[in-house]
Amino acid sequence: MIDLAEYTYPKGLHLLKSWQAGSNEAKAEIKSVFDAAIAGDFDDNFSILAPADEVHATASVHMLALAILHDL
């Protein structure tokens, strides 16, 4: 099972940068994360509500996720 804590800053950012640069290894690693998410491995994480006293912006993150899925 994939541990999302392994992708905290800056590792997750480095992985995205490698994928954007065309790394096949990064693409395979990102695919495994997306496959786990689709399989429901992260459902508990998605049930955690964001704090109400902070500003949250997700539209650009959603677009990035769609771009990655399109590439995979």
XYZ file of N, CA and C in Angstrom:
216
model
N 0.842 -1.187 0.000
C 0.000 0.000 0.000
C 0.884 1.246 0.000
N 0.450 2.247 -0.683
C 1.198 3.497 -0.802
C 0.922 4.377 0.411
N 1.975 4.955 0.959
C 1.862 5.870 2.090
C 1.954 7.298 1.558
N 0.859 8.043 1.655
C 0.849 9.417 1.145
C 1.866 10.307 1.840
N 2.256 9.958 3.054
C 3.251 10.754 3.778
C 4.591 10.766 3.045
N 4.813 9.784 2.181
C 6.054 9.746 1.400
C 6.101 10.848 0.340
N 4.976 11.467 0.070
C 4.904 12.462 -0.997
C 4.711 13.878 -0.481
N 5.055 14.117 0.781
C 4.979 15.475 1.298
C 6.072 16.315 0.650
N 5.930 17.620 0.782
C 6.904 18.553 0.213
C 8.281 18.256 0.780
N 9.295 18.186 -0.031
C 9.363 18.493 -1.461
C 9.303 17.265 -2.368
N 9.212 16.038 -1.803
C 9.276 14.851 -2.647
C 8.168 14.819 -3.693
N 6.944 15.144 -3.298
C 5.851 15.138 -4.261
C 6.076 16.129 -5.391
N 6.622 17.284 -5.053
C 6.916 18.299 -6.063
C 8.013 17.824 -7.014
N 9.017 17.154 -6.476
C 10.096 16.617 -7.320
C 9.548 15.539 -8.264
N 8.629 14.726 -7.751
C 8.020 13.696 -8.592
C 7.243 14.336 -9.743
N 6.452 15.364 -9.451
C 5.715 16.058 -10.514
C 6.657 16.705 -11.519
N 7.734 17.290 -11.029
C 8.712 17.925 -11.920
C 9.342 16.884 -12.842
N 9.674 15.724 -12.295
C 10.263 14.657 -13.113
C 9.269 14.166 -14.157
N 7.995 14.028 -13.756
C 6.968 13.606 -14.709
C 6.845 14.630 -15.837
N 6.824 15.922 -15.481
C 6.704 16.970 -16.494
C 7.901 16.978 -17.434
N 9.058 16.534 -16.940
C 10.263 16.489 -17.768
C 10.305 15.234 -18.641
N 9.310 14.361 -18.502
C 9.234 13.191 -19.365
C 9.829 11.918 -18.797
N 10.079 11.870 -17.501
C 10.665 10.682 -16.878
C 9.667 9.526 -16.862
N 10.058 8.403 -17.470
C 9.203 7.221 -17.461
C 9.062 6.645 -16.057
N 10.125 6.750 -15.250
C 10.070 6.249 -13.874
C 9.060 7.053 -13.051
N 9.089 8.373 -13.216
C 8.141 9.225 -12.493
C 6.717 8.936 -12.952
N 6.539 8.736 -14.247
C 5.210 8.426 -14.775
C 4.682 7.131 -14.168
N 5.532 6.120 -14.062
C 5.117 4.839 -13.477
C 4.769 4.997 -11.999
N 5.545 5.798 -11.281
C 5.274 6.016 -9.862
C 3.958 6.768 -9.666
N 3.740 7.798 -10.472
C 2.485 8.542 -10.377
C 1.309 7.639 -10.739
N 1.492 6.787 -11.735
C 0.426 5.855 -12.122
C 0.062 4.949 -10.958
N 1.055 4.489 -10.207
C 0.759 3.618 -9.068
C -0.031 4.367 -7.991
N 0.273 5.645 -7.803
C -0.474 6.451 -6.831
C -1.919 6.634 -7.307
N -2.115 6.964 -8.580
C -3.465 7.143 -9.107
C -4.242 5.831 -9.085
N -3.580 4.717 -9.412
C -4.250 3.417 -9.358
C -4.728 3.110 -7.941
N -3.896 3.426 -6.953
C -4.276 3.205 -5.554
C -5.465 4.089 -5.174
N -5.453 5.333 -5.637
C -6.567 6.243 -5.341
C -7.860 5.738 -5.972
N -7.781 5.290 -7.215
C -8.959 4.777 -7.912
C -9.479 3.514 -7.232
N -8.567 2.706 -6.681
C -8.949 1.477 -5.980
C -9.555 1.751 -4.603
N -9.500 2.998 -4.156
C -10.097 3.353 -2.875
C -9.142 3.328 -1.701
N -7.845 3.170 -1.977
C -6.863 3.084 -0.892
C -6.754 4.363 -0.070
N -7.183 5.485 -0.615
C -7.051 6.762 0.091
C -8.399 7.326 0.538
N -9.437 6.530 0.505
C -10.767 7.040 0.843
C -10.811 7.679 2.229
N -10.093 7.114 3.185
C -10.069 7.706 4.529
C -9.498 9.120 4.499
N -8.476 9.340 3.667
C -7.883 10.672 3.559
C -8.874 11.684 2.989
N -9.690 11.249 2.032
C -10.640 12.157 1.399
C -11.815 12.493 2.311
N -12.006 11.733 3.380
C -13.117 12.005 4.295
C -12.771 13.075 5.330
N -11.507 13.479 5.397
C -11.071 14.499 6.355
C -11.433 15.879 5.807
N -12.217 16.617 6.566
C -12.628 17.950 6.120
C -11.495 18.957 6.305
N -11.410 19.884 5.386
C -10.408 20.952 5.478
C -10.798 21.918 6.592
N -9.817 22.499 7.266
C -10.129 23.475 8.321
C -10.926 24.655 7.754
N -11.902 25.112 8.511
C -12.771 26.198 8.052
C -12.114 27.566 8.174
N -11.031 27.667 8.925
C -10.393 28.973 9.136
C -9.204 29.198 8.205
N -9.193 28.505 7.069
C -8.120 28.647 6.081
C -8.730 28.840 4.698
N -7.939 29.376 3.792
C -8.367 29.539 2.408
C -7.886 28.321 1.625
N -8.773 27.746 0.825
C -8.430 26.563 0.042
C -8.743 26.823 -1.429
N -7.813 26.497 -2.287
C -8.012 26.626 -3.729
C -7.712 25.275 -4.355
N -8.684 24.723 -5.067
C -8.493 23.380 -5.612
C -8.620 23.291 -7.123
N -9.127 24.304 -7.778
C -9.376 24.204 -9.215
C -8.108 23.874 -9.989
N -7.012 24.530 -9.696
C -5.781 24.252 -10.436
C -5.260 22.856 -10.126
N -5.479 22.375 -8.905
C -5.067 21.015 -8.553
C -5.906 20.006 -9.327
N -7.197 20.289 -9.476
C -8.055 19.398 -10.252
C -7.598 19.353 -11.710
N -7.227 20.479 -12.257
C -6.756 20.515 -13.646
C -5.449 19.743 -13.795
N -4.560 19.850 -12.809
C -3.311 19.095 -12.842
C -3.605 17.600 -12.806
N -4.524 17.187 -11.939
C -4.884 15.771 -11.854
C -5.453 15.273 -13.179
N -6.292 16.065 -13.822
C -6.837 15.675 -15.120
C -5.747 15.584 -16.181
N -4.783 16.489 -16.150
C -3.670 16.439 -17.107
C -2.841 15.177 -16.900
N -2.608 14.829 -15.642
C -1.839 13.615 -15.349
C -2.612 12.387 -15.820
N -3.903 12.309 -15.490
C -4.706 11.162 -15.922
C -4.724 11.031 -17.436
N -4.812 12.152 -18.128
C -4.795 12.118 -19.592
C -3.479 11.527 -20.099
N -2.380 11.871 -19.449
C -1.069 11.373 -19.867
C -0.886 9.893 -19.541
N -1.469 9.448 -18.439
C -1.297 8.054 -18.030
C -2.067 7.128 -18.934
